[in-house]
GROMACS .gro file of C-alpha atoms in nm:
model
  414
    1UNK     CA    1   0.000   0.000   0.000
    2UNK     CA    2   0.139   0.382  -0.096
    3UNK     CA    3   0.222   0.586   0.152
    4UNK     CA    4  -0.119   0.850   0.130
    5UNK     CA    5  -0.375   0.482   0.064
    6UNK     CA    6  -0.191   0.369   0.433
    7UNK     CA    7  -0.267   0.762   0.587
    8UNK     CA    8  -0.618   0.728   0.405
    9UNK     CA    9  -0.705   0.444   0.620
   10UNK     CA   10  -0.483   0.571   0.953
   11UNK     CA   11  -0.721   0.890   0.904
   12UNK     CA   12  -1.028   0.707   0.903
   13UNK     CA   13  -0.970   0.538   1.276
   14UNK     CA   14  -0.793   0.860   1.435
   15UNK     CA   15  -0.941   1.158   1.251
   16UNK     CA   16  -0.876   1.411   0.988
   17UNK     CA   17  -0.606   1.553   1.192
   18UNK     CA   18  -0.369   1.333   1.332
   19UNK     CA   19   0.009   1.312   1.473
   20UNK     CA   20   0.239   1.110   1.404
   21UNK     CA   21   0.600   1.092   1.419
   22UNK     CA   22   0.845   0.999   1.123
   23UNK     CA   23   1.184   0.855   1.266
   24UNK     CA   24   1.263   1.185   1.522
   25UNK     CA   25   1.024   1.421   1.334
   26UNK     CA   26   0.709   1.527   1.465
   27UNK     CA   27   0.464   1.491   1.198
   28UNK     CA   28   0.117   1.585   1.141
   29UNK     CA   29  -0.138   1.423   0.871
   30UNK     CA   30  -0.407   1.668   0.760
   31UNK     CA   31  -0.661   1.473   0.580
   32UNK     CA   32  -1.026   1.685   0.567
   33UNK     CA   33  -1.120   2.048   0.351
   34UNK     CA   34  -1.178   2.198   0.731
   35UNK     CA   35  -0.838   2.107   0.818
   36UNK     CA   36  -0.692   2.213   0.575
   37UNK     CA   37  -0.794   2.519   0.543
   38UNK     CA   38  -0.708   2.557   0.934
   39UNK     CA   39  -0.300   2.529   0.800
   40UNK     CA   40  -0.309   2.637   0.474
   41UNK     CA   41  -0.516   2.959   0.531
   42UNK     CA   42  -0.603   3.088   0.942
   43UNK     CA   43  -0.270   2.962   1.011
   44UNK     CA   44  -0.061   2.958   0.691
   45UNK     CA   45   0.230   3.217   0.809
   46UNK     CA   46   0.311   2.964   1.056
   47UNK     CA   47   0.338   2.681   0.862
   48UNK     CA   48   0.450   2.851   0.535
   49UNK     CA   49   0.807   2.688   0.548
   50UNK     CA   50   0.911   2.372   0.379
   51UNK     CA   51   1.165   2.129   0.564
   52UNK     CA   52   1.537   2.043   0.491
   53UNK     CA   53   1.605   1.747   0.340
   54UNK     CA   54   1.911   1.608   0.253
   55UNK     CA   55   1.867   1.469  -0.089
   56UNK     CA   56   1.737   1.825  -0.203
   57UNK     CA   57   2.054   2.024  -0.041
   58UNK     CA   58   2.245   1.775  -0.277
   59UNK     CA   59   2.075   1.809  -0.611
   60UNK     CA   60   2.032   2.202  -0.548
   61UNK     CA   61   2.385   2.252  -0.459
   62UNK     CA   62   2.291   2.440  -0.192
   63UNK     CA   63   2.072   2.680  -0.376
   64UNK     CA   64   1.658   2.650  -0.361
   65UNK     CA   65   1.429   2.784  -0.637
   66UNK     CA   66   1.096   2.862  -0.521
   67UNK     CA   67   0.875   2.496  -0.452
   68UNK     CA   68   1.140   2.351  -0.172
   69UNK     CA   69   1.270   2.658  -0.008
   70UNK     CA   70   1.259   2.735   0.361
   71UNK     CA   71   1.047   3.064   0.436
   72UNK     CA   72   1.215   3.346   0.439
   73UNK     CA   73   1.415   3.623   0.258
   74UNK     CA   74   1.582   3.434  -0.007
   75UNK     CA   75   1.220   3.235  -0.134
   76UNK     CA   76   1.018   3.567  -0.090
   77UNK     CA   77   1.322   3.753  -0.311
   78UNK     CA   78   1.256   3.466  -0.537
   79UNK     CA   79   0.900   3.437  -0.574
   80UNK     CA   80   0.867   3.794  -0.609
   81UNK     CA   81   1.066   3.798  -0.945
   82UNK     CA   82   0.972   3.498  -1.060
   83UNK     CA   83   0.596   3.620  -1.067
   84UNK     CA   84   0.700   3.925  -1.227
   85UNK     CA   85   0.922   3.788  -1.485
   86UNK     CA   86   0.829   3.426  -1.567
   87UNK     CA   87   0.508   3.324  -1.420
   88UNK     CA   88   0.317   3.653  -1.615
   89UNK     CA   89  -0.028   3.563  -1.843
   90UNK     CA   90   0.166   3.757  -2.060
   91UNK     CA   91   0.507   3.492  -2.040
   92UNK     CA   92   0.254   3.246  -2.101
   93UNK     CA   93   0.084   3.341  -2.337
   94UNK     CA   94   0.359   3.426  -2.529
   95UNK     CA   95   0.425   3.059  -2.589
   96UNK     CA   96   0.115   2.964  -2.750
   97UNK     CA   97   0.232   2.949  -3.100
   98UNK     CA   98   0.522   2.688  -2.966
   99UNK     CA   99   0.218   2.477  -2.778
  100UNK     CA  100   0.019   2.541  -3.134
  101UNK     CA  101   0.320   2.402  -3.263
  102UNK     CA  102   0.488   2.107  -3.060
  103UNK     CA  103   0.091   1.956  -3.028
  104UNK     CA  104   0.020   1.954  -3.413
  105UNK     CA  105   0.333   1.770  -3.499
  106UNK     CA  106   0.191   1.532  -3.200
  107UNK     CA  107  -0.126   1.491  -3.364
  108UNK     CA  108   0.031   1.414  -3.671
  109UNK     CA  109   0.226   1.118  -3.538
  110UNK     CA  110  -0.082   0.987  -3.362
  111UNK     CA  111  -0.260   1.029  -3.731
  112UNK     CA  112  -0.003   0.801  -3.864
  113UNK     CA  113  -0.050   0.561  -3.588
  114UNK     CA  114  -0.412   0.545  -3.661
  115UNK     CA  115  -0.388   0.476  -4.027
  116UNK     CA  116  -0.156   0.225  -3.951
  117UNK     CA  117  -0.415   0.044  -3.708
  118UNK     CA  118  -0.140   0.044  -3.507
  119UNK     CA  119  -0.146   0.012  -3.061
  120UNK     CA  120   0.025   0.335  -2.918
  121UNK     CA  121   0.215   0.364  -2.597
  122UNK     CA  122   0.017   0.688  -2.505
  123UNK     CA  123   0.202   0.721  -2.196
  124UNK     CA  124   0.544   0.784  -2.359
  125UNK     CA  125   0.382   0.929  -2.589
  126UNK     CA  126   0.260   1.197  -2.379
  127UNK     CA  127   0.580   1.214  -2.208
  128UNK     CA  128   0.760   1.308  -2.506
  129UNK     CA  129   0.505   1.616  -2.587
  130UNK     CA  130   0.559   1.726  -2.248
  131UNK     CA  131   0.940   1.738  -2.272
  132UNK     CA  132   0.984   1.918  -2.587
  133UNK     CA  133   0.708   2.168  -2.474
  134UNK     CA  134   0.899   2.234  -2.147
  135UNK     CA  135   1.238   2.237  -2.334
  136UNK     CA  136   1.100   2.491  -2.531
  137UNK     CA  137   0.929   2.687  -2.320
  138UNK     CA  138   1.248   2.688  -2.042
  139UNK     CA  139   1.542   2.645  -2.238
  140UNK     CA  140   1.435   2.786  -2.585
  141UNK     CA  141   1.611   2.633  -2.899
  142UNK     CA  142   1.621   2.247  -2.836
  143UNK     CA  143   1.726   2.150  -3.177
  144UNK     CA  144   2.089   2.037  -3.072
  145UNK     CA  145   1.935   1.831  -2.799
  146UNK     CA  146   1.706   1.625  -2.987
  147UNK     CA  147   1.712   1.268  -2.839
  148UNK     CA  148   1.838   1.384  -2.485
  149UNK     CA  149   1.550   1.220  -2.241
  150UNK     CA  150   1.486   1.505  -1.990
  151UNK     CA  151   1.184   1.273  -1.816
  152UNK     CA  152   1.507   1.038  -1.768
  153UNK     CA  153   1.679   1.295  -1.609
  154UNK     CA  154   1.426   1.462  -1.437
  155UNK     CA  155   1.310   1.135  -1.249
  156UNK     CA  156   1.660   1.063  -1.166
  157UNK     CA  157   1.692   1.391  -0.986
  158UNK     CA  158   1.456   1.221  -0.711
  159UNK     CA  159   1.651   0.968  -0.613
  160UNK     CA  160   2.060   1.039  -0.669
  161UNK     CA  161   2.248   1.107  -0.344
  162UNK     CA  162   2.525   1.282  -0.452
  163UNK     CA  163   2.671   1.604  -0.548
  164UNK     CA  164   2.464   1.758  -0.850
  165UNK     CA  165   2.565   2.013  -1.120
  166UNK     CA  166   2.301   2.079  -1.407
  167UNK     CA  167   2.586   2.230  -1.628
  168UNK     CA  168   2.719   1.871  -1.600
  169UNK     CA  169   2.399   1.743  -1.792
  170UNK     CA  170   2.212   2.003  -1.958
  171UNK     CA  171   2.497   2.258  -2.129
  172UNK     CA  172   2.383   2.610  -1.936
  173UNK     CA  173   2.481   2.874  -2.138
  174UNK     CA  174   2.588   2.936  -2.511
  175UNK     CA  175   2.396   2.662  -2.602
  176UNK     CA  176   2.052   2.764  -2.616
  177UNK     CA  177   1.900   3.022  -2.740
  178UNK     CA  178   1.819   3.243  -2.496
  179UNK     CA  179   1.604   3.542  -2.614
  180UNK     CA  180   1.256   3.483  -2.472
  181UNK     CA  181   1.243   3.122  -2.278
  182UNK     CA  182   1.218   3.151  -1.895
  183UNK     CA  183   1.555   3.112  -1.838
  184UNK     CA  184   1.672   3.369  -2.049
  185UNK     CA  185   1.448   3.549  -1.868
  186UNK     CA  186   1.584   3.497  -1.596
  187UNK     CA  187   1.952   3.562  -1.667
  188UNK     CA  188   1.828   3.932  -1.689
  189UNK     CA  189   1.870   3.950  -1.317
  190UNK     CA  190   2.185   3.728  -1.343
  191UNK     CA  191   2.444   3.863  -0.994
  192UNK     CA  192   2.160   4.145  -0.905
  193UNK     CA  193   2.051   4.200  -0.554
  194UNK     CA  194   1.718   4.019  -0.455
  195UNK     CA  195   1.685   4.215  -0.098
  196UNK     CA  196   1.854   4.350   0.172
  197UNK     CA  197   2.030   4.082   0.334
  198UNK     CA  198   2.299   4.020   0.045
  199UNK     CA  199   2.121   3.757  -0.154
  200UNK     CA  200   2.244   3.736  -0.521
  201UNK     CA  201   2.061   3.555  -0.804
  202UNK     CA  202   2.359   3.390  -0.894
  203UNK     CA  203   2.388   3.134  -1.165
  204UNK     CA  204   2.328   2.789  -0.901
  205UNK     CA  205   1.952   3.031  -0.815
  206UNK     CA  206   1.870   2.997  -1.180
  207UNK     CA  207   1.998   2.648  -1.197
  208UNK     CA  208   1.767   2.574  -0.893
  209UNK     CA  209   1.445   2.771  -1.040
  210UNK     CA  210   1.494   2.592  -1.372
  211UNK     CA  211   1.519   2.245  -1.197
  212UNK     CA  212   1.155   2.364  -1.009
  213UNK     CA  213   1.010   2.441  -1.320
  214UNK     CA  214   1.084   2.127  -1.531
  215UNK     CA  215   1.001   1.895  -1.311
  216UNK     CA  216   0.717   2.043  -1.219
  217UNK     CA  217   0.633   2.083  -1.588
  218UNK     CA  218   0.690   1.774  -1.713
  219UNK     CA  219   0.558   1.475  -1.450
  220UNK     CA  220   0.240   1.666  -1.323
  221UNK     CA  221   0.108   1.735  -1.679
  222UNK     CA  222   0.185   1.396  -1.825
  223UNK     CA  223   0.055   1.211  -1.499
  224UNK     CA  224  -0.266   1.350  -1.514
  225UNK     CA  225  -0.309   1.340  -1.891
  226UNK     CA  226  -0.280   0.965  -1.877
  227UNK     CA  227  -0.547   0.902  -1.567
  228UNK     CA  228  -0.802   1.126  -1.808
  229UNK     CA  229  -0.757   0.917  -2.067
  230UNK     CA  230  -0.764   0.572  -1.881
  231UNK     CA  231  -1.107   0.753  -1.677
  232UNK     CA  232  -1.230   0.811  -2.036
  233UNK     CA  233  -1.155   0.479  -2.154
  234UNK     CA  234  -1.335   0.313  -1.865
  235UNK     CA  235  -1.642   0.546  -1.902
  236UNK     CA  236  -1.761   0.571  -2.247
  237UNK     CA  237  -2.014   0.766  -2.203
  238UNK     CA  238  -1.779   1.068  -2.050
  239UNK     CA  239  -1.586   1.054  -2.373
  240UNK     CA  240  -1.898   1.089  -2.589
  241UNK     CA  241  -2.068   1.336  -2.376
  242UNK     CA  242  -1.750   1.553  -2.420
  243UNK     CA  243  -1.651   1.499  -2.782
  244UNK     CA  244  -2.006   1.628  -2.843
  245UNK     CA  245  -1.900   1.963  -2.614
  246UNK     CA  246  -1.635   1.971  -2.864
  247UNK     CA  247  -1.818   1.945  -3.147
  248UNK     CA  248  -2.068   2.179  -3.080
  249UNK     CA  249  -1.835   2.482  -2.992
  250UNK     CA  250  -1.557   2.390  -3.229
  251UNK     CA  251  -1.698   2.221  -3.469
  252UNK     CA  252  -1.515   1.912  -3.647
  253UNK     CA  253  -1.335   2.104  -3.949
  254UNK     CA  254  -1.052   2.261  -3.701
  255UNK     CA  255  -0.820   2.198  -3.389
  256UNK     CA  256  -0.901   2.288  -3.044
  257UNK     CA  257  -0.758   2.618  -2.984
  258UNK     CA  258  -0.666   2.803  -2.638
  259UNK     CA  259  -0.933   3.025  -2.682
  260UNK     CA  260  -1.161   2.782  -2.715
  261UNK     CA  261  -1.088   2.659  -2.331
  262UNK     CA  262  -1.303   2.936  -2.161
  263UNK     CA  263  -1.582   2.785  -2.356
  264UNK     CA  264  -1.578   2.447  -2.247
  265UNK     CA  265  -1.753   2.373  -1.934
  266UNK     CA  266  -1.797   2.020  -1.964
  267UNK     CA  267  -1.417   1.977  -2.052
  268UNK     CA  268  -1.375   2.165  -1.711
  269UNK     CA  269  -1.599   1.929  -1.541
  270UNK     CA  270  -1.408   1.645  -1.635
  271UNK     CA  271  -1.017   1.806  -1.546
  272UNK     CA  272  -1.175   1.859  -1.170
  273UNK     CA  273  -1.265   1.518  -1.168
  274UNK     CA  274  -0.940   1.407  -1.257
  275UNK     CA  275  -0.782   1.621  -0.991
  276UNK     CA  276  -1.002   1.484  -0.735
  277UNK     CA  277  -0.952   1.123  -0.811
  278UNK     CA  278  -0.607   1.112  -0.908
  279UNK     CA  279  -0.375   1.458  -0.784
  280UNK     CA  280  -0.057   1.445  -0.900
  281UNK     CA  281   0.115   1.527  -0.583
  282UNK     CA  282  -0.142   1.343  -0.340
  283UNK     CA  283   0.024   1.471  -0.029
  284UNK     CA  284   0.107   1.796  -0.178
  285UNK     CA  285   0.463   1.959  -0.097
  286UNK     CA  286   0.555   1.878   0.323
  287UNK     CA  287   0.533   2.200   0.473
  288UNK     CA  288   0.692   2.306   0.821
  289UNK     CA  289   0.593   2.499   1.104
  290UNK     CA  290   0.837   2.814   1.173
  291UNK     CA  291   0.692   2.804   1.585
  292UNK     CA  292   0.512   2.635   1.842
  293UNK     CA  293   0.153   2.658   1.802
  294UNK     CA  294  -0.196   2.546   1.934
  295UNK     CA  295  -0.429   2.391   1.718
  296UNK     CA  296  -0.775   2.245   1.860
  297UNK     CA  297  -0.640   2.168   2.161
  298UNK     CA  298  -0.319   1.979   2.026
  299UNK     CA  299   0.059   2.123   2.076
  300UNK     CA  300   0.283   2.089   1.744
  301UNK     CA  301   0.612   2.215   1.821
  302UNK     CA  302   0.819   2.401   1.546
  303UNK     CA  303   0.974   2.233   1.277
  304UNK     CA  304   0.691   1.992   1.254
  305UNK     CA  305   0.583   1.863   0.971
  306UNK     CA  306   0.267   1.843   0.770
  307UNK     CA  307   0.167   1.643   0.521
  308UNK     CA  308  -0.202   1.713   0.346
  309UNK     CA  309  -0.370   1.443   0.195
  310UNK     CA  310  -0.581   1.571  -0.069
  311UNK     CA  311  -0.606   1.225  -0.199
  312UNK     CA  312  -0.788   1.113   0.093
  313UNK     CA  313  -0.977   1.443   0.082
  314UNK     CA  314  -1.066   1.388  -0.279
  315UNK     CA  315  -1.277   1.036  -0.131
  316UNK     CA  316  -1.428   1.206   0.145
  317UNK     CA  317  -1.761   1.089   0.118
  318UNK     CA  318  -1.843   1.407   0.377
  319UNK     CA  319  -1.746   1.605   0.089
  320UNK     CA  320  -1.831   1.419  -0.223
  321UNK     CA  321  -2.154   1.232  -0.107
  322UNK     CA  322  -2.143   0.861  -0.145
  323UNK     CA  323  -2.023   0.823  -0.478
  324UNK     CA  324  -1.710   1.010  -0.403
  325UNK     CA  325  -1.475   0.659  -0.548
  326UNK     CA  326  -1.685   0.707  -0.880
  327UNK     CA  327  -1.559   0.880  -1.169
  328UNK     CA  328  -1.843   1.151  -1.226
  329UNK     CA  329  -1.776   1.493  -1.390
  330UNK     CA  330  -2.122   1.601  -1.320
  331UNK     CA  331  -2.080   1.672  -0.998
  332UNK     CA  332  -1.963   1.976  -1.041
  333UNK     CA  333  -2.253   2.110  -1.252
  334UNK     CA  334  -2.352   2.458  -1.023
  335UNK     CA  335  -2.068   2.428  -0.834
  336UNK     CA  336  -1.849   2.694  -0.778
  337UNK     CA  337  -1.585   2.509  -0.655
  338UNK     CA  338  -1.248   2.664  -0.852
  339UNK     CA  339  -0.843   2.482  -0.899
  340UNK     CA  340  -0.717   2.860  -0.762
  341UNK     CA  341  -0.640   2.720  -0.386
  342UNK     CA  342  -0.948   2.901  -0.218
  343UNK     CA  343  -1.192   2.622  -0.172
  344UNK     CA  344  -1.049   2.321  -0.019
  345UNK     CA  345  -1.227   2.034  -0.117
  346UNK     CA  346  -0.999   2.057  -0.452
  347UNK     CA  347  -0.685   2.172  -0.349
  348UNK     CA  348  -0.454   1.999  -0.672
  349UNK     CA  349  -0.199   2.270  -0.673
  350UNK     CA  350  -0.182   2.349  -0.297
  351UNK     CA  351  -0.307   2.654  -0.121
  352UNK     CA  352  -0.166   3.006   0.042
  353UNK     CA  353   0.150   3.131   0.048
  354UNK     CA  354   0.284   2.811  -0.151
  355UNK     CA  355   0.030   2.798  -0.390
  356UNK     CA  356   0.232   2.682  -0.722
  357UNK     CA  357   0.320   2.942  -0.935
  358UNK     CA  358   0.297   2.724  -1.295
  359UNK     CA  359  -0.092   2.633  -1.187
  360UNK     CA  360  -0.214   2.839  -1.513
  361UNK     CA  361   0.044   2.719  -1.732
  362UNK     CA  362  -0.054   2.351  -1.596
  363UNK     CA  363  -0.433   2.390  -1.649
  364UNK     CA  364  -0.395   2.524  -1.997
  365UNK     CA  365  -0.135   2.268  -2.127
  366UNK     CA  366  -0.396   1.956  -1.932
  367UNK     CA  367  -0.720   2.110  -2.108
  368UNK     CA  368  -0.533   2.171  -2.468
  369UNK     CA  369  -0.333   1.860  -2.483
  370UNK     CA  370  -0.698   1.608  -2.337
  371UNK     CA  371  -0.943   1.842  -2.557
  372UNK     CA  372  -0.722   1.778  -2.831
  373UNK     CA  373  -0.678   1.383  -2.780
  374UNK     CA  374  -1.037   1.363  -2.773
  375UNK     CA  375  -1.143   1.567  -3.047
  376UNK     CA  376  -0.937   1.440  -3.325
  377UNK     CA  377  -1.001   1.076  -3.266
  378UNK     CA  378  -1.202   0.795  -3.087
  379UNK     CA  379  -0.945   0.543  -2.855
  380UNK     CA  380  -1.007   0.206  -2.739
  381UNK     CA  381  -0.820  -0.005  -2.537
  382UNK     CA  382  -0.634  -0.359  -2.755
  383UNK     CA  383  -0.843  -0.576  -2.886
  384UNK     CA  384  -0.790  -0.854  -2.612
  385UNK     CA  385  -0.877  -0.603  -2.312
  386UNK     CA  386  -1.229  -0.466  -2.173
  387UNK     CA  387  -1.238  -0.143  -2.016
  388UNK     CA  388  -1.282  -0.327  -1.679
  389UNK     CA  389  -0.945  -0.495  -1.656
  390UNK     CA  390  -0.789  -0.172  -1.744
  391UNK     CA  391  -0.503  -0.191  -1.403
  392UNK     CA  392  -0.532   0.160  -1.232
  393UNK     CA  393  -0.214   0.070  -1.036
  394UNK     CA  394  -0.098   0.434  -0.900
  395UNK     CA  395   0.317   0.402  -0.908
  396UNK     CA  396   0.412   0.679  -0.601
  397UNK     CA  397   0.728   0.904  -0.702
  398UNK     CA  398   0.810   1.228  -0.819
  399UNK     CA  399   0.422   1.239  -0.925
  400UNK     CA  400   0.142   0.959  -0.895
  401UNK     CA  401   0.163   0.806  -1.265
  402UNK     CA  402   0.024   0.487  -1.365
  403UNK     CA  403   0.216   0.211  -1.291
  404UNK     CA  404   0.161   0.009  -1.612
  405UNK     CA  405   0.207   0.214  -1.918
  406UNK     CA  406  -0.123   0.334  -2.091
  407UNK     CA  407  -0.177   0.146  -2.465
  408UNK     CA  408  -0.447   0.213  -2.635
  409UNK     CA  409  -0.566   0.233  -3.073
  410UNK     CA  410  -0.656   0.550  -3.163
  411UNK     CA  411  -0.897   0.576  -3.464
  412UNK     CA  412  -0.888   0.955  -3.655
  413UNK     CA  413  -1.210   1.092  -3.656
  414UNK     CA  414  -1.213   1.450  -3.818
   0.00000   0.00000   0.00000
């Protein structure tokens, strides 16, 4: 059993807020919307900081970027130009035409799948798109690096113990071209004061922000592409209901566009289903608590840890009536329950202070990259397999992928 399935079950005997202790660390193991609003919102100043752990002092060299940094001057200095520079609607948006770009050449190859009859891996498939739209978008021209496997890399980077330089891997400078990707970006504020108290963006800060982004780019959007489409496999009439959606407000002589998104309500039904069911990070980013505090009664001394289960929240059937283990968009018909971090029932991309900065980036590549799967053709799972024996097997790492590899026969349908 993973790690949030055995807290899912701990919750249920001892409550939605319980302590525990990890080796010598005092841990606590939020697991309800009411108690997590309780540390993520009344009290998020106090438990706003993240914990030090080894592995990530190693693989930063010493530097943080903005998702695993301790509260204080340094990660505010950080986040501040980050959200000025790189995490802008207008930064985003700028990349459209490469999104336009990397996903056509991805429909293309599915296309040629199709005609062929043939079974895709859609998992690696998926993966791929991901990669060369984050190379692009962070590191600009890729065209040198074509074949390098940054998912490779990237899920390495969880598990080395050792002493890490990027340069060593992923050629910094010179390289790339670095006119308008995020780390060029960046660079603009390369040896500039952040604050006050001496802090530099030096070239390991960048190094550590650009680590942040891609893997937060790359697992999270890929992981959560493949549980639509396995949802969609297993639920037929999901798929139809939304390639009708599709249909009716972009018709079938065109490709999903970005501003079509807005537009698509059942499309957004379905994404908050798939965040509730299967969240990529299903115990969110461990935060830490910067003093002692009281919380209903219970001491939790400083530097404790929490954990928040929003996978166990996302099965709350206090929350989500009793259907809450059933894959059901409509739920959220009339409900104005949003992904922004304010109500938490649905909590995918944390809340407060550490909200993640890339959640609009995220939500746009998810919706373009599923509307677009399901709009240009029809899938089914191999012949020799029912929807029913489709293995949902979560595999717990960086994110909460499948475990077994999504194949499925797409059939072109525009």
């Amino acid at each position: 059993m993973l790690p949030h399935q055995s807290l899912y079950h701990l919750a249920k005997k001892y409550g939605p807020m319980m302590s525990i202790r990890l080796g010598v660390v005092p841990t606590v193991v939020v697991s309800s919307p009411q108690a997590a609003e309780i540390f993520l919102k009344t009290h998020d100043a106090v438990f706003a900081s993240r914990p030090r752990l080894q592995v990530l002092e190693l693989i930063y060299n010493g530097k943080r970027g903005i998702a695993f940094t301790e509260l204080g001057s340094y990660w505010r200095s950080v986040r501040k130009i980050c959200n000025m520079t790189i995490f802008t609607a207008s930064k985003f948006e700028s990349f459209a035409s490469t999104r336009k770009e990397v996903l056509a050449h991805f429909i293309e190859s599915l296309k040629e799948a199709a005609s062929a009859k043939e079974v895709v891996n859609i998992s690696k498939k998926i993966g791929a798109l991901n990669e060369e739209m984050t190379l692009r978008m962070v590191l600009g021209n890729v065209k040198k690096y074509q074949g390098f496997n940054l998912k490779e890399l990237i899920d390495e980077l969880t598990h080395i113990a050792g002493a890490f330089n990027l340069a060593d891997v992923v050629p910094f400078l010179g390289a790339f071209d670095l006119q308008d990707d995020f780390v060029g970006t960046l660079l603009k504020e390369l040896n500039q004061p952040m604050n006050n108290d001496g802090d530099i963006m030096d070239r390991n800060s960048i190094k550590a922000i650009t680590i942040d982004m891609m893997v937060g780019a790359l697992d999270t959007s890929a992981a959560t592409l493949e549980w639509a489409l396995s949802e969609l496999l297993r639920h037929p009439r999901v798929l139809l209901k939304l390639q009708q959606e599709l249909e009716s407000i972009v018709g079938n002589k065109r490709m999903v566009e970005e501003n079509d998104l807005p537009k698509l309500e059942y499309l957004d039904m379905v994404v908050k289903e798939i965040f509730r069911l299967h969240p990529v990070a299903p115990l969110l980013v461990p935060r830490e608590s910067v003093e002692d505090i009281i919380i209903d009664g219970c001491y939790i001394p400083k530097q404790s840890r929490v954990l928040v289960n929003i996978w166990a929240m996302g099965r709350d059937p206090n929350t989500w009536s009793n259907n809450a283990e059933e894959f059901f968009p409509e739920r959220f018909i009339d409900s104005n329950i949003d992904l922004h971090g304010h109500d938490f029932e649905l909590i995918p991309f944390g809340a407060g202070r550490r909200l993640c900065p890339g959640k609009k980036l995220g939500l746009i590549t998810v919706k373009l990259i599923l509307a677009q799967l399901v709009h240009c053709f029809n899938w089914e799972l191999p012949s020799e397999m029912s929807p029913n024996e489709l293995d949902m097997t979560e595999n717990f790492g960086v994110s909460l992928p499948r475990k077994i590899n999504l194949c499925v026969k797409p059939t072109y349908r525009m």
